[in-house]
Amino acid sequence: MRVGDAVIGVLVVILGLAVSWSAWSLPNLPNQSYGAATFPVAIGICLMGLGAVMAITGVTRGNGFTLAAEGWGRSPGSWLRLALVVVLIVIFVMVADKLGFLIAGTGLMFALLVTFRTNVFVALLVSPVATYVVAWAFGNLLRVPLPRGLLSSLW
Amino acid sequence: MGDLSTAFLLVFDPYVLLVIAASAAFGLFVGSIPGLTATMATALLVPVTFFMDPVPAIAAIVTATAMAIFSGDIPGCLLRIPGTPASAAYADEAFAMTRKGQAERALGTSLVFSAMGGLFGTTVLVLAAPALAEFALSFSSFEYFWLVCLGLSCAVFISPASPMKGLISLFIGLLIATIGIDNPAGQPRFTFGDYELLTGVPFIPAMIGLFAVSEVMRAVVSRAPPLKPGSEALTGVLRGQGANIRRYWKQGLRGSILGTAIGALPGAGADIAAWISYAVSKRFSRTPEKFGTGHEEGLAEAGASNNGALSGAWIPALVFGIPGDSITAVVIGVLYVKGMNPGPTIFIHKPELIHAVFIVFFLANLILLPFGWMAIKLSKQALRVPQQILMPLILMFCVVGAFAITNSMYGVVVALCLGVLGFFMEENGFPVAPAILGLVLGPMLEQNFITSLIKADGSMLAFFERPIAGGLGVVTIALWIVPIVMLLIGRRRRAAQTV
């Protein structure tokens, strides 16, 4: 999905304004004119300037306030798969501690494989094996404390 | 001579050689997985090295990092997902070569010039460590400010997108870097009351998100035929590399020198070395128009540079105990644990250990050729897995890799948020690499900017008063002004011709 340069320019100006406004009141270092606000305010001002230039050039070049669904953007299926990837990771983040990595990871892997249009039987076979290999490599070999959850007594 | 022979005996012990071989395989494995960095490989090795003597412990770290920095090029080349941040500068270039059916050539160039850069950096480390470290130590906040500005300017100019979009991307990265409590006044900034945001946005999960998660998202929406490494075997990786060395020896040497020098500067590591070298390569190339289309000149220079920087970073670490980059920051801790307190006295009290470290450096960069060759051969087999299975697997690695950095789901959330941001940025022609560099160098830029402002009492002229700072400042400003002047001259000429 392509957003017109002018729209992006306006959004960048708004972002710069928000950053400068919220950083303005941050305190300085004791007895100094500089501190926590200096750098973000400078960034905000630069963003406002860049956004303004982009909006103006967008309008003058005719690439202004447009919103175009091109290529994959015209396919509802693509949007659905994209949303699914985000939703699946959010669900994983929410349940991984309780269920443990082996269970939540297998679920995530299976759902991702299906989202990527892998055959369901292949997904059923690959997801537990891949999750176990990842859990073994990171949990045992690299000593990353992955959440154990419900299966804490087993590994 | 006695110390040197003792050092040889220490290194060429079967146990140490076994450790070197095992850590080489480990480094290649970690580096080639997108999202897992050379720093992470070092950090993960520390608990293991705790049970080792000083020489095998240091050998494990040196070997693993040298391998990881090279093997980060493999997924960058074959799938456009850089394995480590140091490979990000030229991942697009290498991938463009893969698209032209020249993956072997790209990886071969990367391998040979990585070994060259590593050997050069080691030679400098051995011969000129004290002098170079002293030079770096004479830098004040003014020099560092301009150095960071130079690095950031290079990131904008080398991106194939318009400078305007590159700049906006850079400022978004700088903005993300301001999140957290780690600022001059120690005040929470943009944390919205969330205690995890107080620690800031961790760089590695952010990189995983911007580069890897966004790439997986592109794959899931893509209606084009899936992107796969070619089915043919990667043969002849080293074929033609002799001619390549003859053709690009200047670039290799320049990258090695620049990489080693940048590595020796505290705070500037292999990542910034690769970015600057790639930009320098393009700027001085006779065929700059070929850059971005699958041209190996930039690969040679930046590949040599990031491996040179690894050795360079050890110069201030060993001689003065100041970390050159995040890897040597971890290493200094290991040196203390092993009783090798870094500092000038280590050369007097434990010369055999220092010599052993130098020998390990040479050995690690020499075995990079056979081990790297093997890694390339095996990688193609691994990357031949169908994309609909490979992409979920990569996403799984990204999720676990992001988790491993913070030991919490915060890393995964950061990777996801920046993945979505990176996806929409690239969809609209915004390059993500300047954002990454802004995120990495933002804290350093802010710290040196505020420190310099306070020192100069707000006077901008003070930024040019010291000779090196002035020189760096002029180069940075020239980098911005010269293209604009050239553009204006070109326009005027074209206008004159049409009249």
XYZ file of C-alpha atoms in Angstrom:
654
model
C 0.000 0.000 0.000
C 1.572 3.264 -1.118
C 0.789 6.428 0.770
C 1.280 9.748 -1.047
C 4.385 11.774 -0.159
C 2.282 14.706 1.021
C 0.366 12.498 3.470
C 3.636 11.080 4.838
C 5.076 14.604 5.005
C 2.123 15.825 7.080
C 2.397 12.773 9.369
C 6.129 13.451 9.860
C 5.380 17.113 10.716
C 2.797 15.960 13.277
C 5.311 13.472 14.717
C 7.959 16.210 14.970
C 5.490 18.543 16.670
C 4.425 15.849 19.148
C 8.044 14.984 19.968
C 9.091 18.625 20.476
C 5.981 19.441 22.512
C 6.302 16.439 24.832
C 10.077 16.836 25.262
C 9.996 20.621 25.809
C 9.271 20.413 29.535
C 11.984 17.834 30.322
C 14.496 19.177 32.855
C 18.005 20.396 32.063
C 21.181 19.360 33.807
C 21.780 21.339 37.031
C 23.041 24.872 36.258
C 23.061 24.176 32.519
C 20.988 25.280 29.554
C 21.068 21.767 28.101
C 19.680 18.452 29.212
C 17.136 15.742 28.469
C 15.063 18.015 26.206
C 17.826 19.326 23.918
C 18.307 16.305 21.677
C 14.643 15.227 21.241
C 13.597 18.842 20.594
C 16.327 19.101 17.923
C 15.083 15.823 16.389
C 11.487 17.094 16.493
C 12.422 20.340 14.727
C 14.376 18.434 12.043
C 11.419 16.069 11.535
C 9.071 19.052 11.143
C 11.380 20.604 8.544
C 11.837 17.352 6.612
C 8.108 16.599 6.742
C 7.238 20.078 5.468
C 9.677 19.773 2.538
C 8.323 16.317 1.716
C 4.704 17.500 1.838
C 5.441 20.494 -0.405
C 7.429 18.459 -2.962
C 4.703 15.793 -2.851
C 2.035 18.338 -3.756
C 4.128 20.062 -6.441
C 5.041 16.742 -8.073
C 1.439 15.590 -8.067
C 2.210 12.775 -5.620
C 0.088 14.365 -2.939
C -2.741 13.205 -0.746
C -3.178 9.749 -2.198
C -3.609 6.271 -0.816
C -3.069 3.554 -3.400
C -3.448 -0.197 -2.969
C -0.978 -1.662 -5.426
C 0.233 -5.205 -5.998
C -0.412 -7.328 -2.920
C -2.459 -4.492 -1.381
C -5.367 -5.353 -3.700
C -5.578 -8.872 -2.355
C -7.656 -9.257 0.836
C -5.889 -12.616 1.387
C -2.514 -10.870 1.657
C -3.886 -8.395 4.203
C -5.361 -11.277 6.174
C -2.067 -13.212 6.226
C -0.156 -10.074 7.247
C -2.597 -9.422 10.109
C -2.385 -13.098 11.121
C 1.412 -12.942 11.501
C 1.066 -9.964 13.861
C -1.848 -11.476 15.804
C -0.085 -14.846 16.178
C 3.025 -13.247 17.677
C 0.865 -11.158 20.037
C -0.947 -14.323 21.176
C 2.432 -16.066 21.647
C 3.684 -13.167 23.805
C 0.531 -13.368 25.931
C 0.467 -17.127 26.525
C 4.122 -18.265 26.309
C 4.905 -17.724 30.000
C 1.873 -19.709 31.144
C 1.935 -22.515 28.582
C 5.692 -22.718 28.171
C 7.781 -22.378 25.036
C 7.276 -25.947 23.803
C 3.483 -25.706 23.709
C 3.159 -22.027 22.694
C 6.019 -22.339 20.193
C 4.506 -25.415 18.550
C 1.164 -23.626 18.259
C 2.842 -20.528 16.805
C 4.918 -22.566 14.389
C 1.924 -24.593 13.201
C -0.221 -21.499 12.693
C 2.613 -19.702 10.879
C 3.224 -22.670 8.587
C -0.474 -22.788 7.702
C -0.472 -18.997 7.180
C 2.401 -19.454 4.756
C 0.241 -22.014 2.936
C 2.194 -25.088 3.928
C 0.288 -28.365 3.672
C -1.473 -29.057 7.020
C 0.054 -32.530 7.363
C 3.534 -31.141 6.748
C 2.814 -28.390 9.274
C 1.681 -30.977 11.843
C 4.944 -32.833 11.342
C 7.309 -29.873 11.138
C 5.979 -27.643 13.941
C 6.729 -29.883 16.976
C 10.087 -30.991 15.554
C 11.201 -27.457 14.671
C 10.034 -26.090 18.034
C 11.875 -28.821 19.909
C 15.075 -28.222 17.936
C 14.865 -24.456 18.575
C 14.108 -25.047 22.262
C 17.013 -27.479 22.556
C 19.453 -25.180 20.716
C 18.526 -22.059 22.648
C 17.533 -23.586 25.974
C 20.271 -26.186 26.374
C 23.077 -25.243 23.996
C 22.903 -21.465 24.356
C 21.424 -21.476 27.878
C 18.620 -19.052 27.144
C 16.028 -19.398 29.936
C 12.995 -20.068 27.751
C 9.677 -20.214 29.620
C 8.906 -23.798 30.649
C 5.275 -23.356 31.714
C 3.106 -26.462 31.904
C 5.885 -28.825 30.827
C 8.435 -27.545 33.361
C 8.867 -30.991 34.876
C 9.684 -32.581 31.518
C 12.613 -30.433 30.234
C 61.759 -15.325 22.098
C 61.044 -17.446 25.164
C 57.653 -15.813 25.590
C 56.800 -16.407 21.939
C 57.665 -20.121 22.059
C 55.645 -20.476 25.275
C 52.769 -18.751 23.510
C 52.999 -21.176 20.564
C 52.934 -24.116 22.978
C 49.894 -22.624 24.701
C 47.970 -22.196 21.446
C 48.960 -25.386 19.625
C 47.732 -27.564 22.453
C 45.199 -30.172 21.189
C 42.562 -28.965 23.667
C 42.919 -25.332 22.543
C 42.776 -26.378 18.875
C 39.598 -28.347 19.599
C 38.094 -25.297 21.333
C 39.018 -23.163 18.317
C 37.344 -25.635 15.918
C 34.201 -25.917 18.055
C 33.888 -22.149 18.542
C 34.424 -21.634 14.803
C 31.441 -23.891 14.085
C 29.443 -22.120 16.798
C 30.317 -18.666 15.433
C 29.376 -19.686 11.905
C 26.061 -21.078 13.154
C 25.129 -18.017 15.226
C 26.251 -15.483 12.619
C 24.344 -17.136 9.821
C 21.040 -17.043 11.701
C 19.323 -13.713 11.059
C 18.998 -11.724 14.225
C 21.742 -13.471 16.133
C 24.807 -11.246 16.248
C 28.511 -11.677 16.841
C 27.975 -9.824 20.135
C 25.346 -12.360 21.073
C 27.721 -15.201 20.169
C 30.307 -13.678 22.529
C 27.802 -13.131 25.308
C 26.555 -16.701 24.999
C 30.110 -18.047 25.095
C 31.022 -16.281 28.345
C 29.411 -18.833 30.697
C 31.167 -21.625 28.769
C 34.580 -19.894 28.859
C 34.188 -19.493 32.617
C 35.354 -23.103 32.958
C 38.387 -22.692 30.690
C 41.970 -21.469 31.081
C 42.719 -17.946 29.782
C 44.106 -18.953 26.358
C 41.278 -21.309 25.259
C 38.729 -18.847 26.687
C 40.076 -15.942 24.646
C 40.620 -18.240 21.638
C 36.959 -19.279 21.749
C 35.760 -15.668 21.722
C 38.178 -14.439 19.048
C 37.382 -17.357 16.717
C 33.624 -17.257 17.223
C 33.372 -13.517 16.567
C 35.562 -13.600 13.437
C 33.413 -16.433 12.033
C 30.120 -14.802 13.051
C 30.974 -11.500 11.389
C 31.715 -13.304 8.133
C 28.813 -15.747 8.252
C 26.410 -12.824 8.764
C 27.033 -12.172 5.076
C 25.571 -15.551 4.021
C 21.830 -14.963 4.705
C 22.333 -11.339 3.677
C 23.582 -12.527 0.314
C 21.169 -15.386 -0.270
C 17.972 -13.995 1.284
C 18.626 -10.273 1.856
C 18.400 -10.791 5.614
C 21.742 -9.762 7.138
C 22.868 -12.243 9.787
C 24.621 -9.533 11.794
C 24.362 -5.702 11.774
C 27.887 -5.537 10.326
C 26.571 -7.189 7.147
C 23.605 -4.827 6.780
C 25.616 -2.180 4.895
C 26.048 -4.383 1.845
C 23.251 -6.977 2.144
C 21.322 -5.333 -0.717
C 24.402 -5.336 -2.917
C 25.180 -9.009 -2.225
C 21.558 -9.968 -2.751
C 21.511 -8.135 -6.070
C 24.440 -10.352 -7.114
C 22.492 -13.444 -6.028
C 19.576 -12.312 -8.206
C 22.012 -12.114 -11.111
C 23.069 -15.706 -10.395
C 26.398 -14.672 -8.842
C 25.873 -15.823 -5.251
C 29.121 -17.844 -5.280
C 31.077 -14.864 -6.484
C 29.537 -12.568 -3.856
C 30.161 -15.006 -1.005
C 33.655 -15.849 -2.278
C 34.547 -12.138 -2.424
C 33.128 -11.610 1.024
C 35.063 -14.591 2.419
C 38.432 -13.746 0.882
C 38.302 -10.058 1.733
C 37.004 -10.809 5.253
C 40.096 -12.958 5.851
C 42.258 -10.226 4.330
C 40.733 -7.555 6.581
C 41.063 -9.772 9.638
C 44.741 -10.554 8.955
C 45.507 -6.893 8.303
C 43.747 -5.829 11.493
C 45.653 -8.449 13.464
C 48.976 -7.270 12.024
C 48.164 -3.707 13.072
C 47.053 -4.950 16.482
C 50.387 -6.705 16.947
C 52.633 -3.979 15.549
C 51.025 -0.657 16.333
C 48.565 -1.200 19.175
C 49.963 1.286 21.701
C 50.451 4.144 19.232
C 47.005 3.796 17.644
C 45.279 3.508 20.984
C 47.005 6.648 22.135
C 45.779 8.462 19.030
C 42.193 7.332 19.707
C 42.499 8.403 23.313
C 43.319 11.949 22.282
C 39.813 12.261 20.851
C 37.444 14.455 22.812
C 33.664 14.726 22.573
C 34.049 17.153 19.624
C 35.872 14.552 17.497
C 33.397 11.857 18.480
C 30.475 14.111 17.634
C 31.782 14.685 14.106
C 32.753 11.051 13.686
C 29.202 9.958 14.496
C 27.817 12.660 12.178
C 30.083 11.345 9.432
C 28.850 7.780 9.974
C 25.216 8.882 9.943
C 25.709 11.008 6.814
C 27.244 8.009 5.062
C 24.199 5.907 6.009
C 21.911 8.435 4.327
C 24.019 8.793 1.190
C 24.597 5.106 0.530
C 20.904 4.223 0.718
C 19.418 3.804 -2.754
C 16.289 5.797 -1.809
C 16.003 9.584 -1.989
C 18.132 11.459 0.576
C 14.921 12.968 1.969
C 13.463 9.548 2.791
C 16.856 8.351 4.065
C 16.991 11.376 6.392
C 13.485 10.822 7.741
C 14.386 7.179 8.372
C 17.566 8.281 10.174
C 15.656 10.723 12.407
C 13.091 8.034 13.237
C 16.015 5.853 14.394
C 17.464 8.734 16.419
C 14.030 9.343 17.944
C 13.664 5.695 18.987
C 17.146 5.923 20.547
C 15.941 8.720 22.865
C 13.428 6.410 24.565
C 14.364 5.470 28.124
C 16.136 6.873 31.137
C 19.672 6.781 29.749
C 19.996 10.471 28.831
C 22.064 13.433 30.061
C 19.609 14.368 32.815
C 18.665 10.791 33.709
C 14.988 11.567 33.147
C 12.437 9.079 31.773
C 11.703 10.071 28.169
C 8.831 8.778 26.021
C 8.280 5.821 28.377
C 4.529 6.433 28.887
C 4.818 4.998 32.385
C 6.022 1.596 31.161
C 8.897 0.328 33.295
C 10.427 -1.812 30.528
C 10.684 1.219 28.246
C 12.857 2.846 30.941
C 15.719 0.657 29.732
C 15.221 1.976 26.209
C 14.643 0.102 22.991
C 17.168 -2.753 22.844
C 19.152 -2.558 19.643
C 19.285 -6.243 18.689
C 15.515 -6.948 18.909
C 15.015 -3.674 17.007
C 17.357 -4.888 14.278
C 15.633 -8.273 14.230
C 12.334 -6.439 13.735
C 13.408 -3.922 11.113
C 15.403 -6.349 9.007
C 14.138 -9.876 9.635
C 10.499 -9.647 10.806
C 9.691 -7.105 8.092
C 11.282 -9.426 5.513
C 9.077 -12.308 6.695
C 6.053 -9.997 6.427
C 7.022 -9.148 2.872
C 7.198 -12.856 2.114
C 3.748 -13.537 3.587
C 2.018 -10.891 1.468
C 4.049 -11.510 -1.654
C 2.200 -12.897 -4.644
C 5.412 -13.228 -6.596
C 7.088 -16.633 -6.859
C 8.839 -17.395 -3.560
C 12.360 -16.147 -3.182
C 14.729 -19.079 -2.947
C 18.428 -19.536 -3.241
C 19.136 -21.216 -6.565
C 18.802 -24.959 -6.646
C 22.258 -25.436 -8.107
C 25.110 -26.203 -5.715
C 27.402 -23.376 -4.669
C 30.458 -24.455 -6.567
C 33.522 -22.467 -7.330
C 33.184 -20.120 -4.355
C 36.895 -19.378 -4.498
C 37.138 -19.506 -8.301
C 38.354 -16.256 -9.764
C 39.115 -14.774 -6.365
C 42.823 -14.445 -7.239
C 41.884 -12.119 -10.090
C 39.439 -10.382 -7.765
C 42.209 -9.676 -5.259
C 44.379 -8.253 -8.052
C 41.475 -6.104 -9.279
C 40.310 -4.865 -5.884
C 43.480 -4.967 -3.798
C 43.329 -1.211 -3.273
C 39.725 -1.404 -2.073
C 40.576 -4.352 0.187
C 43.531 -2.505 1.660
C 41.581 0.733 2.098
C 38.729 -1.182 3.781
C 41.198 -2.998 6.048
C 42.905 0.257 7.067
C 39.651 2.137 7.609
C 38.067 -0.810 9.443
C 41.043 -1.259 11.751
C 41.218 2.486 12.483
C 37.455 2.739 13.134
C 37.542 -0.426 15.236
C 40.310 1.090 17.356
C 38.141 4.076 18.211
C 36.174 3.335 21.363
C 32.495 2.942 20.633
C 32.784 2.572 16.865
C 32.716 -1.095 15.882
C 32.380 -3.351 12.859
C 28.905 -2.026 11.977
C 29.917 1.588 11.466
C 33.166 0.452 9.814
C 31.194 -1.461 7.181
C 28.839 1.476 6.530
C 31.615 4.016 6.157
C 33.766 1.724 4.007
C 30.889 0.930 1.676
C 30.178 4.641 1.271
C 33.882 5.395 0.721
C 34.057 2.617 -1.853
C 31.145 4.105 -3.784
C 32.499 7.636 -3.524
C 35.946 6.725 -4.901
C 34.788 4.102 -7.379
C 35.328 4.579 -11.101
C 31.926 2.991 -11.630
C 29.692 4.299 -8.806
C 26.614 3.763 -10.980
C 27.113 -0.010 -10.641
C 26.672 0.129 -6.847
C 23.320 -1.285 -5.786
C 22.998 -3.330 -8.964
C 25.094 -6.292 -7.789
C 28.685 -5.068 -7.920
C 31.411 -6.665 -5.830
C 33.664 -3.634 -5.338
C 31.759 -2.379 -2.268
C 31.487 -5.937 -0.925
C 35.258 -6.327 -1.038
C 35.928 -3.065 0.784
C 33.192 -3.309 3.422
C 33.810 -7.059 3.959
C 37.488 -6.372 4.669
C 36.532 -3.426 6.843
C 34.202 -5.167 9.278
C 36.629 -8.008 9.940
C 39.491 -5.501 10.269
C 37.398 -3.595 12.818
C 37.086 -6.718 14.975
C 40.855 -6.862 15.466
C 41.102 -3.072 15.708
C 38.596 -3.025 18.566
C 41.031 -5.101 20.633
C 43.682 -2.378 20.502
C 42.187 -0.023 23.120
C 40.704 -3.038 24.948
C 44.055 -4.751 25.494
C 46.273 -1.698 25.881
C 44.008 0.600 27.908
C 41.051 -1.528 28.987
C 38.625 0.595 26.971
C 36.192 -1.451 24.871
C 36.386 -0.759 21.147
C 32.923 -2.219 20.597
C 30.236 -4.258 22.333
C 32.176 -7.504 21.783
C 35.331 -6.244 23.469
C 33.168 -4.805 26.252
C 32.194 -8.399 27.055
C 35.773 -9.560 26.499
C 37.197 -7.121 29.047
C 35.003 -8.761 31.672
C 36.372 -12.179 30.662
C 39.968 -10.882 30.810
C 39.429 -9.675 34.379
C 37.890 -13.016 35.392
C 40.930 -14.785 33.935
C 43.357 -12.559 35.824
C 44.525 -10.846 32.632
C 43.717 -7.330 33.801
C 43.756 -5.298 30.585
C 46.084 -2.303 30.593
C 49.676 -1.428 29.715
C 51.048 -3.629 32.500
C 49.661 -6.797 30.909
C 52.427 -6.515 28.271
C 55.002 -6.588 31.077
C 53.457 -9.107 33.464
C 51.884 -11.644 31.065
C 53.661 -11.266 27.705
C 53.200 -14.948 26.838
C 49.420 -14.618 27.162
C 49.363 -11.505 24.973
C 51.479 -13.300 22.349
C 49.106 -16.270 22.571
C 46.160 -13.929 21.950
C 47.929 -12.520 18.879
C 48.647 -16.035 17.529
C 44.991 -16.976 18.084
C 43.956 -13.914 16.066
C 46.112 -14.977 13.122
C 44.911 -18.576 13.393
C 41.230 -17.571 13.556
C 41.525 -15.434 10.434
C 43.467 -18.130 8.576
C 40.963 -20.890 9.335
C 38.214 -18.482 8.280
C 38.918 -19.528 4.682
C 38.324 -23.315 5.016
C 35.605 -22.992 7.667
C 33.875 -20.181 5.794
C 34.040 -22.213 2.586
C 32.390 -25.136 4.374
C 29.745 -22.836 5.880
C 28.880 -21.489 2.437
C 28.562 -25.022 1.075
C 26.291 -26.111 3.933
C 24.264 -22.891 4.012
C 22.900 -23.406 0.558
C 21.564 -26.802 1.593
C 19.937 -25.250 4.666
C 18.533 -22.319 2.728
C 17.077 -24.632 0.079
C 14.269 -25.505 2.474
C 10.977 -24.392 0.858
C 10.220 -20.747 1.652
C 6.852 -21.536 3.211
C 8.761 -23.575 5.817
C 11.898 -21.411 5.976
C 10.078 -18.139 6.682
C 8.087 -19.432 9.716
C 11.359 -20.977 10.958
C 13.180 -17.657 10.578
C 10.323 -15.912 12.379
C 10.626 -18.458 15.170
C 14.384 -17.778 15.408
C 13.638 -14.046 15.438
C 11.128 -14.460 18.267
C 13.502 -16.590 20.345
C 16.537 -14.427 19.464
C 14.672 -11.267 20.533
C 13.555 -13.016 23.719
C 17.122 -14.119 24.477
C 18.465 -10.556 24.488
C 16.094 -9.241 27.161
C 15.175 -12.580 28.788
C 11.587 -11.379 28.562
C 8.793 -10.952 26.051
C 9.694 -7.239 25.875
C 12.311 -8.052 23.238
C 9.689 -9.910 21.165
C 7.281 -6.966 21.404
C 10.027 -4.565 20.284
C 10.897 -6.847 17.343
C 7.230 -7.060 16.323
C 6.556 -3.302 16.574
C 9.668 -2.395 14.606
C 8.935 -5.199 12.148
C 5.584 -3.591 11.327
C 7.265 -0.154 11.131
C 10.018 -1.496 8.860
C 7.482 -3.232 6.622
C 5.453 -0.064 6.014
C 8.598 2.050 5.651
C 9.966 -0.170 2.886
C 6.559 -0.389 1.244
C 6.719 3.387 0.820
C 10.324 3.619 -0.295
C 11.896 4.476 3.070
C 15.170 2.592 3.644
C 15.384 0.946 7.083
C 19.178 0.867 7.367
C 19.576 4.582 8.322
C 16.992 4.032 11.086
C 19.097 1.188 12.477
C 22.249 3.289 12.436
C 20.383 6.183 14.064
C 19.218 3.813 16.777
C 22.745 2.488 17.384
C 24.600 5.787 17.289
C 21.867 7.990 18.783
C 23.012 7.709 22.418
C 26.648 8.344 21.436
C 25.648 11.341 19.309
C 23.515 12.836 22.074
C 26.124 12.305 24.765
C 28.911 13.909 22.724
C 26.640 16.683 21.465
C 25.503 17.723 24.967
C 29.001 17.335 26.453
C 30.487 19.461 23.665
C 27.771 22.110 23.999
C 28.408 22.392 27.724
C 32.191 22.540 27.216
C 31.819 25.188 24.499
C 29.207 27.137 26.463
C 26.873 26.897 23.494
C 29.346 28.171 20.899
C 29.202 26.147 17.669
C 32.621 27.512 16.634
C 34.246 25.358 19.307
C 33.215 22.311 17.289
C 35.862 23.323 14.724
C 38.616 24.641 16.969
C 40.507 21.378 17.562
C 42.393 20.277 14.433
C 41.025 16.731 14.102
C 37.505 17.810 15.059
C 37.721 20.667 12.563
C 38.921 18.316 9.813
C 36.163 15.791 10.524
C 33.602 18.618 10.657
C 34.709 20.025 7.299
C 34.599 16.542 5.695
C 31.092 15.927 7.078
C 29.774 19.295 5.907
C 31.461 18.859 2.515
C 29.730 15.490 2.198
C 26.420 17.350 2.410
C 27.254 20.440 0.411
C 29.218 18.965 -2.520
C 26.335 16.817 -3.910
C 23.940 19.807 -3.643
C 26.423 22.103 -5.439
C 27.003 19.429 -8.121
C 23.240 19.068 -8.551
C 22.783 22.824 -8.949
C 25.681 23.066 -11.424
C 24.235 20.144 -13.402
C 20.802 21.784 -13.514
C 22.276 25.109 -14.628
C 24.249 23.366 -17.388
C 21.180 21.464 -18.571
C 19.141 24.679 -18.527
C 21.863 26.468 -20.504
C 21.928 23.640 -23.068
C 18.155 23.717 -23.588
C 18.245 27.501 -24.108
